Amino acid sequence: MWSYESDSEEDEVVETRFNLMANEVGAKLAKRFAGVAAVLQSTALPQSTQELVSLRASQINGCALCVDMHTKEAAAAGETATRLNLVAVWREATVFTEAERAALALAEEGTRLADAHEGVSDETWAQVRKHYDDDQTAALITLVAMINAANRMNVIVRNQGGSYQPGMFSAAAH
């Protein structure tokens, strides 16, 4: 749980509103999400790119659980602290490849659809197509859509970050 000092000098505690996993329908839906995640992991889209994209979208959406999860999964897979710390400012960082920059741009523009009447720019799309084949592009598009859906569910129910352990949800796909 998260607490902070309020003006009344009492700590206000933010609690999870609803446990989706304890609900029969929510658990079934989570299993389908995990199934899509398993398909994405089996694609040729690099795992490091998948984690960076998921992390960036989760940062934008303010999803603490997903920021926690994707930071820890990326680190467990060998991603460096420097790169993880610079995802939020990837445009000003020298540690990302051109392909990763294209994926991060797609993640940002695909996440901020309501902020831009054009959605994903032609420039970003051209960069994605330059660096990723059809299967990787399909995976990247689906990844952006799925992480945004997961972020929204977690933010709505106020799932908290901090307690995730790498691999924690991998059994949910089975």
CSV table of N, CA and C in Angstrom, one decimal:
chain,number,residue,atom,x,y,z
A,1,MET,N,0.8,-1.2,0.0
A,1,MET,CA,0.0,0.0,0.0
A,1,MET,C,0.9,1.2,0.0
A,2,TRP,N,0.3,2.3,-0.6
A,2,TRP,CA,1.1,3.5,-0.7
A,2,TRP,C,0.5,4.5,0.3
A,3,SER,N,1.4,5.2,0.9
A,3,SER,CA,0.9,6.3,1.8
A,3,SER,C,1.7,7.5,1.6
A,4,TYR,N,1.1,8.6,1.9
A,4,TYR,CA,1.8,9.9,1.8
A,4,TYR,C,1.2,10.8,2.8
A,5,GLU,N,2.0,11.9,3.1
A,5,GLU,CA,1.4,12.8,4.1
A,5,GLU,C,0.4,13.7,3.4
A,6,SER,N,-0.7,13.9,4.0
A,6,SER,CA,-1.7,14.8,3.5
A,6,SER,C,-1.7,16.1,4.3
A,7,ASP,N,-2.5,17.0,3.8
A,7,ASP,CA,-2.6,18.3,4.5
A,7,ASP,C,-3.1,18.2,5.9
A,8,SER,N,-3.9,17.1,6.2
A,8,SER,CA,-4.5,16.9,7.5
A,8,SER,C,-3.5,16.2,8.5
A,9,GLU,N,-2.3,16.0,8.0
A,9,GLU,CA,-1.2,15.4,8.8
A,9,GLU,C,-1.5,13.9,9.1
A,10,GLU,N,-2.5,13.3,8.5
A,10,GLU,CA,-2.8,11.9,8.6
A,10,GLU,C,-2.3,11.2,7.4
A,11,ASP,N,-1.8,10.0,7.5
A,11,ASP,CA,-1.4,9.3,6.3
A,11,ASP,C,-2.7,8.8,5.6
A,12,GLU,N,-2.8,9.0,4.3
A,12,GLU,CA,-3.8,8.5,3.5
A,12,GLU,C,-3.3,7.2,2.8
A,13,VAL,N,-4.0,6.1,3.0
A,13,VAL,CA,-3.5,4.9,2.4
A,13,VAL,C,-4.3,4.6,1.1
A,14,VAL,N,-3.6,4.3,0.0
A,14,VAL,CA,-4.3,3.9,-1.2
A,14,VAL,C,-4.3,2.4,-1.3
A,15,GLU,N,-5.5,1.8,-1.4
A,15,GLU,CA,-5.7,0.4,-1.4
A,15,GLU,C,-6.2,-0.1,-2.7
A,16,THR,N,-5.9,-1.3,-3.1
A,16,THR,CA,-6.5,-1.9,-4.3
A,16,THR,C,-8.0,-1.9,-4.2
A,17,ARG,N,-8.6,-1.5,-5.2
A,17,ARG,CA,-10.1,-1.4,-5.2
A,17,ARG,C,-10.8,-2.7,-5.4
A,18,PHE,N,-10.2,-3.6,-6.2
A,18,PHE,CA,-10.8,-4.8,-6.7
A,18,PHE,C,-9.8,-5.8,-7.1
A,19,ASN,N,-9.9,-7.0,-6.6
A,19,ASN,CA,-8.9,-8.1,-7.0
A,19,ASN,C,-9.4,-8.8,-8.2
A,20,LEU,N,-8.9,-8.5,-9.4
A,20,LEU,CA,-9.3,-9.1,-10.6
A,20,LEU,C,-9.1,-10.6,-10.6
A,21,MET,N,-7.9,-11.0,-10.0
A,21,MET,CA,-7.5,-12.4,-10.0
A,21,MET,C,-8.4,-13.3,-9.0
A,22,ALA,N,-9.1,-12.7,-8.1
A,22,ALA,CA,-9.9,-13.4,-7.2
A,22,ALA,C,-11.4,-13.5,-7.7
A,23,ASN,N,-11.6,-12.9,-8.9
A,23,ASN,CA,-12.9,-13.0,-9.5
A,23,ASN,C,-12.8,-14.0,-10.7
A,24,GLU,N,-13.9,-14.8,-10.8
A,24,GLU,CA,-13.8,-15.9,-11.8
A,24,GLU,C,-13.6,-15.3,-13.2
A,25,VAL,N,-14.4,-14.3,-13.6
A,25,VAL,CA,-14.3,-13.7,-14.9
A,25,VAL,C,-12.9,-13.0,-15.1
A,26,GLY,N,-12.5,-12.3,-14.1
A,26,GLY,CA,-11.2,-11.6,-14.1
A,26,GLY,C,-10.1,-12.6,-14.3
A,27,ALA,N,-10.1,-13.7,-13.6
A,27,ALA,CA,-9.1,-14.7,-13.7
A,27,ALA,C,-9.1,-15.3,-15.1
A,28,LYS,N,-10.2,-15.6,-15.7
A,28,LYS,CA,-10.3,-16.1,-17.1
A,28,LYS,C,-9.7,-15.1,-18.0
A,29,LEU,N,-10.0,-13.8,-17.9
A,29,LEU,CA,-9.4,-12.8,-18.8
A,29,LEU,C,-7.9,-12.7,-18.6
A,30,ALA,N,-7.4,-12.8,-17.3
A,30,ALA,CA,-6.0,-12.7,-17.1
A,30,ALA,C,-5.3,-13.9,-17.8
A,31,LYS,N,-5.9,-15.0,-17.8
A,31,LYS,CA,-5.3,-16.2,-18.4
A,31,LYS,C,-5.2,-15.9,-19.9
A,32,ARG,N,-6.2,-15.3,-20.5
A,32,ARG,CA,-6.1,-15.0,-22.0
A,32,ARG,C,-5.0,-13.9,-22.2
A,33,PHE,N,-4.9,-12.9,-21.4
A,33,PHE,CA,-3.8,-11.9,-21.5
A,33,PHE,C,-2.4,-12.7,-21.4
A,34,ALA,N,-2.3,-13.6,-20.5
A,34,ALA,CA,-1.1,-14.3,-20.3
A,34,ALA,C,-0.8,-15.1,-21.5
A,35,GLY,N,-1.8,-15.7,-22.2
A,35,GLY,CA,-1.6,-16.4,-23.4
A,35,GLY,C,-1.1,-15.6,-24.5
A,36,VAL,N,-1.6,-14.4,-24.6
A,36,VAL,CA,-1.1,-13.4,-25.7
A,36,VAL,C,0.3,-13.1,-25.4
A,37,ALA,N,0.6,-12.9,-24.1
A,37,ALA,CA,2.0,-12.5,-23.7
A,37,ALA,C,3.0,-13.7,-24.1
A,38,ALA,N,2.5,-14.9,-23.9
A,38,ALA,CA,3.3,-16.1,-24.2
A,38,ALA,C,3.6,-16.1,-25.7
A,39,VAL,N,2.6,-15.8,-26.5
A,39,VAL,CA,2.8,-15.8,-28.0
A,39,VAL,C,3.8,-14.7,-28.4
A,40,LEU,N,3.6,-13.5,-27.7
A,40,LEU,CA,4.6,-12.4,-28.0
A,40,LEU,C,6.0,-12.8,-27.7
A,41,GLN,N,6.2,-13.5,-26.6
A,41,GLN,CA,7.5,-13.9,-26.2
A,41,GLN,C,8.1,-14.9,-27.1
A,42,SER,N,7.3,-15.6,-27.8
A,42,SER,CA,7.8,-16.6,-28.8
A,42,SER,C,8.1,-16.1,-30.2
A,43,THR,N,7.9,-14.8,-30.4
A,43,THR,CA,8.1,-14.1,-31.6
A,43,THR,C,9.6,-13.7,-31.8
A,44,ALA,N,10.0,-13.3,-32.9
A,44,ALA,CA,11.3,-12.8,-33.2
A,44,ALA,C,11.6,-11.4,-32.7
A,45,LEU,N,10.5,-10.7,-32.2
A,45,LEU,CA,10.7,-9.4,-31.6
A,45,LEU,C,11.6,-9.6,-30.3
A,46,PRO,N,12.7,-8.9,-30.3
A,46,PRO,CA,13.7,-9.2,-29.2
A,46,PRO,C,13.0,-8.9,-27.8
A,47,GLN,N,13.3,-9.8,-26.9
A,47,GLN,CA,12.7,-9.7,-25.5
A,47,GLN,C,13.1,-8.4,-24.9
A,48,SER,N,14.3,-7.9,-25.1
A,48,SER,CA,14.7,-6.6,-24.5
A,48,SER,C,13.8,-5.5,-25.1
A,49,THR,N,13.5,-5.5,-26.3
A,49,THR,CA,12.6,-4.5,-26.9
A,49,THR,C,11.2,-4.6,-26.3
A,50,GLN,N,10.8,-5.8,-26.2
A,50,GLN,CA,9.4,-6.0,-25.6
A,50,GLN,C,9.4,-5.4,-24.2
A,51,GLU,N,10.4,-5.6,-23.4
A,51,GLU,CA,10.4,-5.1,-22.0
A,51,GLU,C,10.5,-3.5,-22.0
A,52,LEU,N,11.4,-3.0,-22.9
A,52,LEU,CA,11.5,-1.5,-23.0
A,52,LEU,C,10.2,-0.9,-23.4
A,53,VAL,N,9.6,-1.4,-24.4
A,53,VAL,CA,8.3,-0.9,-24.9
A,53,VAL,C,7.2,-1.0,-23.8
A,54,SER,N,7.2,-2.1,-23.1
A,54,SER,CA,6.2,-2.3,-22.0
A,54,SER,C,6.5,-1.3,-20.9
A,55,LEU,N,7.7,-1.1,-20.5
A,55,LEU,CA,8.1,-0.2,-19.5
A,55,LEU,C,7.7,1.2,-19.9
A,56,ARG,N,8.0,1.6,-21.1
A,56,ARG,CA,7.8,3.0,-21.5
A,56,ARG,C,6.3,3.3,-21.5
A,57,ALA,N,5.5,2.4,-22.0
A,57,ALA,CA,4.0,2.6,-22.0
A,57,ALA,C,3.5,2.7,-20.6
A,58,SER,N,4.0,1.8,-19.7
A,58,SER,CA,3.6,1.8,-18.3
A,58,SER,C,4.0,3.1,-17.6
A,59,GLN,N,5.1,3.6,-17.9
A,59,GLN,CA,5.5,4.9,-17.3
A,59,GLN,C,4.6,6.0,-17.7
A,60,ILE,N,4.2,6.1,-19.0
A,60,ILE,CA,3.3,7.1,-19.5
A,60,ILE,C,1.9,7.0,-18.8
A,61,ASN,N,1.5,5.7,-18.7
A,61,ASN,CA,0.1,5.5,-18.1
A,61,ASN,C,0.1,5.5,-16.6
A,62,GLY,N,1.3,5.6,-15.9
A,62,GLY,CA,1.3,5.7,-14.5
A,62,GLY,C,0.9,4.4,-13.8
A,63,CYS,N,1.3,3.3,-14.4
A,63,CYS,CA,0.9,1.9,-13.9
A,63,CYS,C,2.1,1.4,-13.1
A,64,ALA,N,2.0,1.6,-11.8
A,64,ALA,CA,3.1,1.2,-10.9
A,64,ALA,C,3.4,-0.3,-11.0
A,65,LEU,N,2.3,-1.2,-11.0
A,65,LEU,CA,2.5,-2.6,-11.1
A,65,LEU,C,3.3,-3.0,-12.3
A,66,CYS,N,2.9,-2.4,-13.5
A,66,CYS,CA,3.6,-2.8,-14.7
A,66,CYS,C,5.0,-2.2,-14.8
A,67,VAL,N,5.2,-1.0,-14.3
A,67,VAL,CA,6.6,-0.5,-14.2
A,67,VAL,C,7.5,-1.4,-13.4
A,68,ASP,N,7.0,-1.8,-12.2
A,68,ASP,CA,7.7,-2.7,-11.4
A,68,ASP,C,8.0,-4.0,-12.1
A,69,MET,N,7.0,-4.6,-12.7
A,69,MET,CA,7.1,-5.9,-13.4
A,69,MET,C,8.1,-5.8,-14.5
A,70,HIS,N,8.0,-4.9,-15.4
A,70,HIS,CA,8.8,-4.8,-16.6
A,70,HIS,C,10.2,-4.4,-16.3
A,71,THR,N,10.4,-3.6,-15.3
A,71,THR,CA,11.8,-3.2,-14.9
A,71,THR,C,12.5,-4.5,-14.3
A,72,LYS,N,11.8,-5.2,-13.5
A,72,LYS,CA,12.4,-6.4,-12.9
A,72,LYS,C,12.6,-7.5,-13.9
A,73,GLU,N,11.6,-7.7,-14.8
A,73,GLU,CA,11.8,-8.8,-15.8
A,73,GLU,C,13.0,-8.4,-16.7
A,74,ALA,N,13.1,-7.2,-17.1
A,74,ALA,CA,14.2,-6.8,-18.0
A,74,ALA,C,15.5,-6.9,-17.3
A,75,ALA,N,15.6,-6.6,-16.0
A,75,ALA,CA,16.8,-6.7,-15.3
A,75,ALA,C,17.2,-8.2,-15.1
A,76,ALA,N,16.2,-9.0,-14.9
A,76,ALA,CA,16.4,-10.5,-14.7
A,76,ALA,C,16.9,-11.1,-16.0
A,77,ALA,N,16.5,-10.5,-17.1
A,77,ALA,CA,16.9,-11.0,-18.5
A,77,ALA,C,18.3,-10.4,-18.9
A,78,GLY,N,18.9,-9.6,-18.0
A,78,GLY,CA,20.2,-9.0,-18.3
A,78,GLY,C,20.2,-7.6,-18.8
A,79,GLU,N,19.1,-6.9,-18.8
A,79,GLU,CA,19.1,-5.5,-19.2
A,79,GLU,C,19.9,-4.7,-18.1
A,80,THR,N,20.6,-3.7,-18.6
A,80,THR,CA,21.4,-2.9,-17.7
A,80,THR,C,20.6,-1.8,-16.9
A,81,ALA,N,21.0,-1.5,-15.8
A,81,ALA,CA,20.4,-0.4,-15.0
A,81,ALA,C,20.4,0.9,-15.7
A,82,THR,N,21.5,1.2,-16.4
A,82,THR,CA,21.6,2.4,-17.2
A,82,THR,C,20.5,2.5,-18.2
A,83,ARG,N,20.3,1.5,-19.0
A,83,ARG,CA,19.3,1.5,-20.0
A,83,ARG,C,17.9,1.6,-19.4
A,84,LEU,N,17.6,0.9,-18.3
A,84,LEU,CA,16.3,0.9,-17.7
A,84,LEU,C,16.1,2.3,-17.1
A,85,ASN,N,17.1,2.9,-16.5
A,85,ASN,CA,16.9,4.3,-15.9
A,85,ASN,C,16.7,5.3,-17.0
A,86,LEU,N,17.1,5.1,-18.2
A,86,LEU,CA,17.0,6.1,-19.3
A,86,LEU,C,15.8,5.9,-20.2
A,87,VAL,N,15.0,4.9,-20.0
A,87,VAL,CA,13.8,4.6,-20.8
A,87,VAL,C,12.9,5.8,-20.9
A,88,ALA,N,12.7,6.5,-19.8
A,88,ALA,CA,11.8,7.6,-19.7
A,88,ALA,C,12.3,8.8,-20.5
A,89,VAL,N,13.6,8.8,-20.8
A,89,VAL,CA,14.2,10.0,-21.6
A,89,VAL,C,15.0,9.4,-22.7
A,90,TRP,N,14.4,8.4,-23.4
A,90,TRP,CA,15.1,7.7,-24.4
A,90,TRP,C,15.6,8.6,-25.6
A,91,ARG,N,14.8,9.6,-25.9
A,91,ARG,CA,15.2,10.5,-27.0
A,91,ARG,C,16.6,11.2,-26.7
A,92,GLU,N,16.8,11.5,-25.4
A,92,GLU,CA,18.0,12.2,-25.0
A,92,GLU,C,19.2,11.3,-24.6
A,93,ALA,N,19.0,10.0,-24.8
A,93,ALA,CA,19.9,9.0,-24.3
A,93,ALA,C,20.7,8.3,-25.5
A,94,THR,N,21.9,8.0,-25.3
A,94,THR,CA,22.7,7.4,-26.4
A,94,THR,C,22.8,5.9,-26.3
A,95,VAL,N,22.0,5.2,-25.4
A,95,VAL,CA,22.2,3.8,-25.2
A,95,VAL,C,21.2,2.9,-25.9
A,96,PHE,N,20.3,3.5,-26.8
A,96,PHE,CA,19.3,2.7,-27.5
A,96,PHE,C,19.7,2.7,-29.0
A,97,THR,N,19.4,1.5,-29.6
A,97,THR,CA,19.7,1.3,-31.0
A,97,THR,C,18.6,2.1,-31.8
A,98,GLU,N,18.8,2.2,-33.1
A,98,GLU,CA,17.8,2.8,-34.0
A,98,GLU,C,16.5,2.0,-33.9
A,99,ALA,N,16.6,0.7,-34.0
A,99,ALA,CA,15.4,-0.2,-33.9
A,99,ALA,C,14.7,0.0,-32.6
A,100,GLU,N,15.4,0.1,-31.5
A,100,GLU,CA,14.7,0.3,-30.2
A,100,GLU,C,14.1,1.7,-30.2
A,101,ARG,N,14.7,2.7,-30.7
A,101,ARG,CA,14.1,4.0,-30.8
A,101,ARG,C,12.8,4.0,-31.6
A,102,ALA,N,12.8,3.3,-32.7
A,102,ALA,CA,11.6,3.2,-33.5
A,102,ALA,C,10.5,2.5,-32.6
A,103,ALA,N,10.8,1.4,-31.9
A,103,ALA,CA,9.8,0.7,-31.1
A,103,ALA,C,9.3,1.6,-29.9
A,104,LEU,N,10.2,2.4,-29.3
A,104,LEU,CA,9.9,3.3,-28.2
A,104,LEU,C,9.0,4.4,-28.8
A,105,ALA,N,9.3,4.9,-29.9
A,105,ALA,CA,8.4,6.0,-30.5
A,105,ALA,C,7.0,5.4,-30.8
A,106,LEU,N,6.9,4.2,-31.3
A,106,LEU,CA,5.6,3.6,-31.6
A,106,LEU,C,4.9,3.4,-30.3
A,107,ALA,N,5.6,3.0,-29.2
A,107,ALA,CA,5.0,2.8,-27.9
A,107,ALA,C,4.4,4.1,-27.4
A,108,GLU,N,5.2,5.2,-27.5
A,108,GLU,CA,4.7,6.5,-27.0
A,108,GLU,C,3.5,6.9,-27.9
A,109,GLU,N,3.6,6.9,-29.2
A,109,GLU,CA,2.6,7.4,-30.0
A,109,GLU,C,1.3,6.6,-29.9
A,110,GLY,N,1.5,5.2,-29.8
A,110,GLY,CA,0.4,4.3,-29.7
A,110,GLY,C,-0.3,4.4,-28.3
A,111,THR,N,0.4,4.9,-27.4
A,111,THR,CA,-0.1,5.0,-26.0
A,111,THR,C,-0.9,6.4,-25.9
A,112,ARG,N,-0.4,7.4,-26.5
A,112,ARG,CA,-0.9,8.7,-26.4
A,112,ARG,C,-1.9,9.0,-27.6
A,113,LEU,N,-2.7,8.1,-28.0
A,113,LEU,CA,-3.6,8.3,-29.1
A,113,LEU,C,-4.5,9.5,-28.9
A,114,ALA,N,-5.0,9.6,-27.8
A,114,ALA,CA,-5.9,10.7,-27.5
A,114,ALA,C,-5.2,12.1,-27.5
A,115,ASP,N,-3.9,12.1,-27.4
A,115,ASP,CA,-3.2,13.4,-27.4
A,115,ASP,C,-2.8,13.9,-28.8
A,116,ALA,N,-2.9,13.0,-29.8
A,116,ALA,CA,-2.5,13.4,-31.2
A,116,ALA,C,-3.6,12.9,-32.2
A,117,HIS,N,-4.1,13.9,-32.9
A,117,HIS,CA,-5.2,13.5,-33.8
A,117,HIS,C,-4.7,12.6,-34.9
A,118,GLU,N,-3.4,12.5,-35.2
A,118,GLU,CA,-2.9,11.7,-36.2
A,118,GLU,C,-2.5,10.3,-35.7
A,119,GLY,N,-2.5,10.1,-34.4
A,119,GLY,CA,-2.1,8.8,-33.9
A,119,GLY,C,-0.6,8.6,-34.1
A,120,VAL,N,-0.2,7.5,-34.7
A,120,VAL,CA,1.1,7.2,-35.0
A,120,VAL,C,1.6,7.9,-36.3
A,121,SER,N,2.6,8.6,-36.2
A,121,SER,CA,3.1,9.4,-37.3
A,121,SER,C,3.6,8.6,-38.5
A,122,ASP,N,3.6,9.1,-39.7
A,122,ASP,CA,4.2,8.4,-40.8
A,122,ASP,C,5.7,8.2,-40.6
A,123,GLU,N,6.4,9.1,-40.0
A,123,GLU,CA,7.8,9.0,-39.7
A,123,GLU,C,8.1,7.8,-38.8
A,124,THR,N,7.3,7.7,-37.7
A,124,THR,CA,7.5,6.6,-36.8
A,124,THR,C,7.2,5.3,-37.5
A,125,TRP,N,6.1,5.3,-38.2
A,125,TRP,CA,5.8,4.0,-38.9
A,125,TRP,C,6.9,3.6,-39.9
A,126,ALA,N,7.4,4.6,-40.6
A,126,ALA,CA,8.5,4.3,-41.6
A,126,ALA,C,9.7,3.7,-40.8
A,127,GLN,N,10.0,4.2,-39.7
A,127,GLN,CA,11.2,3.7,-38.9
A,127,GLN,C,10.9,2.3,-38.4
A,128,VAL,N,9.7,2.0,-37.9
A,128,VAL,CA,9.3,0.7,-37.5
A,128,VAL,C,9.5,-0.3,-38.7
A,129,ARG,N,8.9,0.1,-39.8
A,129,ARG,CA,9.0,-0.8,-41.0
A,129,ARG,C,10.4,-1.0,-41.5
A,130,LYS,N,11.3,0.0,-41.3
A,130,LYS,CA,12.7,-0.1,-41.7
A,130,LYS,C,13.4,-1.2,-40.8
A,131,HIS,N,13.0,-1.3,-39.6
A,131,HIS,CA,13.8,-2.1,-38.6
A,131,HIS,C,13.1,-3.5,-38.3
A,132,TYR,N,11.8,-3.6,-38.6
A,132,TYR,CA,11.1,-4.8,-38.1
A,132,TYR,C,10.4,-5.4,-39.3
A,133,ASP,N,10.5,-6.8,-39.4
A,133,ASP,CA,9.8,-7.5,-40.5
A,133,ASP,C,8.3,-7.6,-40.1
A,134,ASP,N,7.5,-8.2,-41.0
A,134,ASP,CA,6.0,-8.3,-40.8
A,134,ASP,C,5.7,-8.9,-39.4
A,135,ASP,N,6.3,-10.0,-39.1
A,135,ASP,CA,5.9,-10.7,-37.9
A,135,ASP,C,6.3,-9.9,-36.7
A,136,GLN,N,7.5,-9.3,-36.7
A,136,GLN,CA,7.9,-8.4,-35.6
A,136,GLN,C,7.0,-7.2,-35.5
A,137,THR,N,6.6,-6.6,-36.6
A,137,THR,CA,5.7,-5.5,-36.6
A,137,THR,C,4.3,-5.9,-36.0
A,138,ALA,N,3.8,-7.0,-36.4
A,138,ALA,CA,2.6,-7.5,-35.8
A,138,ALA,C,2.7,-7.7,-34.3
A,139,ALA,N,3.8,-8.2,-33.9
A,139,ALA,CA,4.1,-8.4,-32.4
A,139,ALA,C,4.2,-7.1,-31.7
A,140,LEU,N,4.8,-6.1,-32.3
A,140,LEU,CA,5.0,-4.8,-31.7
A,140,LEU,C,3.7,-4.1,-31.6
A,141,ILE,N,2.9,-4.1,-32.6
A,141,ILE,CA,1.5,-3.5,-32.5
A,141,ILE,C,0.7,-4.1,-31.4
A,142,THR,N,0.7,-5.4,-31.4
A,142,THR,CA,-0.1,-6.2,-30.4
A,142,THR,C,0.4,-5.9,-29.0
A,143,LEU,N,1.8,-5.8,-28.8
A,143,LEU,CA,2.4,-5.5,-27.5
A,143,LEU,C,1.9,-4.2,-27.0
A,144,VAL,N,2.0,-3.2,-27.9
A,144,VAL,CA,1.6,-1.8,-27.5
A,144,VAL,C,0.1,-1.8,-27.0
A,145,ALA,N,-0.7,-2.5,-27.8
A,145,ALA,CA,-2.2,-2.6,-27.4
A,145,ALA,C,-2.4,-3.3,-26.1
A,146,MET,N,-1.7,-4.4,-25.9
A,146,MET,CA,-1.9,-5.2,-24.7
A,146,MET,C,-1.4,-4.5,-23.5
A,147,ILE,N,-0.2,-3.9,-23.6
A,147,ILE,CA,0.3,-3.3,-22.4
A,147,ILE,C,-0.5,-2.1,-22.0
A,148,ASN,N,-1.1,-1.4,-23.0
A,148,ASN,CA,-2.0,-0.3,-22.6
A,148,ASN,C,-3.3,-0.8,-22.0
A,149,ALA,N,-3.8,-1.9,-22.4
A,149,ALA,CA,-5.0,-2.5,-21.8
A,149,ALA,C,-4.6,-2.9,-20.3
A,150,ALA,N,-3.5,-3.6,-20.2
A,150,ALA,CA,-3.1,-4.0,-18.8
A,150,ALA,C,-2.9,-2.8,-17.9
A,151,ASN,N,-2.2,-1.8,-18.4
A,151,ASN,CA,-2.0,-0.6,-17.6
A,151,ASN,C,-3.4,0.0,-17.2
A,152,ARG,N,-4.3,0.1,-18.1
A,152,ARG,CA,-5.6,0.7,-17.7
A,152,ARG,C,-6.3,-0.2,-16.7
A,153,MET,N,-6.3,-1.5,-16.8
A,153,MET,CA,-6.9,-2.3,-15.8
A,153,MET,C,-6.3,-2.1,-14.4
A,154,ASN,N,-5.0,-2.1,-14.4
A,154,ASN,CA,-4.2,-2.0,-13.1
A,154,ASN,C,-4.5,-0.6,-12.5
A,155,VAL,N,-4.5,0.4,-13.3
A,155,VAL,CA,-4.7,1.8,-12.8
A,155,VAL,C,-6.1,1.9,-12.2
A,156,ILE,N,-7.1,1.4,-13.0
A,156,ILE,CA,-8.5,1.5,-12.5
A,156,ILE,C,-8.7,0.9,-11.2
A,157,VAL,N,-8.1,-0.3,-10.9
A,157,VAL,CA,-8.3,-1.0,-9.7
A,157,VAL,C,-7.2,-0.6,-8.6
A,158,ARG,N,-6.3,0.3,-9.0
A,158,ARG,CA,-5.2,0.7,-8.1
A,158,ARG,C,-4.3,-0.4,-7.7
A,159,ASN,N,-3.9,-1.3,-8.6
A,159,ASN,CA,-2.9,-2.3,-8.2
A,159,ASN,C,-1.6,-1.6,-7.9
A,160,GLN,N,-0.9,-2.0,-6.9
A,160,GLN,CA,0.3,-1.3,-6.4
A,160,GLN,C,1.6,-2.0,-7.0
A,161,GLY,N,2.6,-1.3,-7.1
A,161,GLY,CA,3.9,-1.8,-7.5
A,161,GLY,C,4.8,-2.0,-6.3
A,162,GLY,N,5.9,-2.8,-6.5
A,162,GLY,CA,6.9,-3.0,-5.5
A,162,GLY,C,7.1,-4.4,-5.1
A,163,SER,N,6.1,-5.3,-5.2
A,163,SER,CA,6.2,-6.6,-4.7
A,163,SER,C,6.4,-7.7,-5.8
A,164,TYR,N,6.5,-7.2,-7.0
A,164,TYR,CA,6.6,-8.2,-8.1
A,164,TYR,C,7.9,-8.9,-8.1
A,165,GLN,N,7.9,-10.2,-8.4
A,165,GLN,CA,9.1,-11.0,-8.5
A,165,GLN,C,9.2,-11.6,-10.0
A,166,PRO,N,10.3,-11.5,-10.6
A,166,PRO,CA,10.4,-12.0,-12.0
A,166,PRO,C,9.9,-13.4,-12.1
A,167,GLY,N,9.1,-13.6,-13.2
A,167,GLY,CA,8.5,-14.9,-13.5
A,167,GLY,C,7.2,-15.1,-12.7
A,168,MET,N,6.8,-14.2,-11.9
A,168,MET,CA,5.6,-14.4,-11.1
A,168,MET,C,4.3,-14.7,-11.8
A,169,PHE,N,4.1,-14.2,-13.0
A,169,PHE,CA,2.9,-14.4,-13.7
A,169,PHE,C,3.0,-15.4,-14.8
A,170,SER,N,4.2,-16.0,-15.0
A,170,SER,CA,4.4,-16.9,-16.1
A,170,SER,C,3.5,-18.2,-16.1
A,171,ALA,N,3.1,-18.6,-14.9
A,171,ALA,CA,2.3,-19.8,-14.8
A,171,ALA,C,0.8,-19.5,-15.2
A,172,ALA,N,0.4,-18.3,-15.3
A,172,ALA,CA,-1.0,-17.9,-15.6
A,172,ALA,C,-1.4,-18.3,-17.0
A,173,ALA,N,-0.5,-18.4,-17.9
A,173,ALA,CA,-0.8,-18.8,-19.3
A,173,ALA,C,-1.2,-20.2,-19.4
A,174,HIS,N,-1.0,-21.0,-18.5
A,174,HIS,CA,-1.3,-22.5,-18.6
A,174,HIS,C,-2.6,-22.9,-18.0
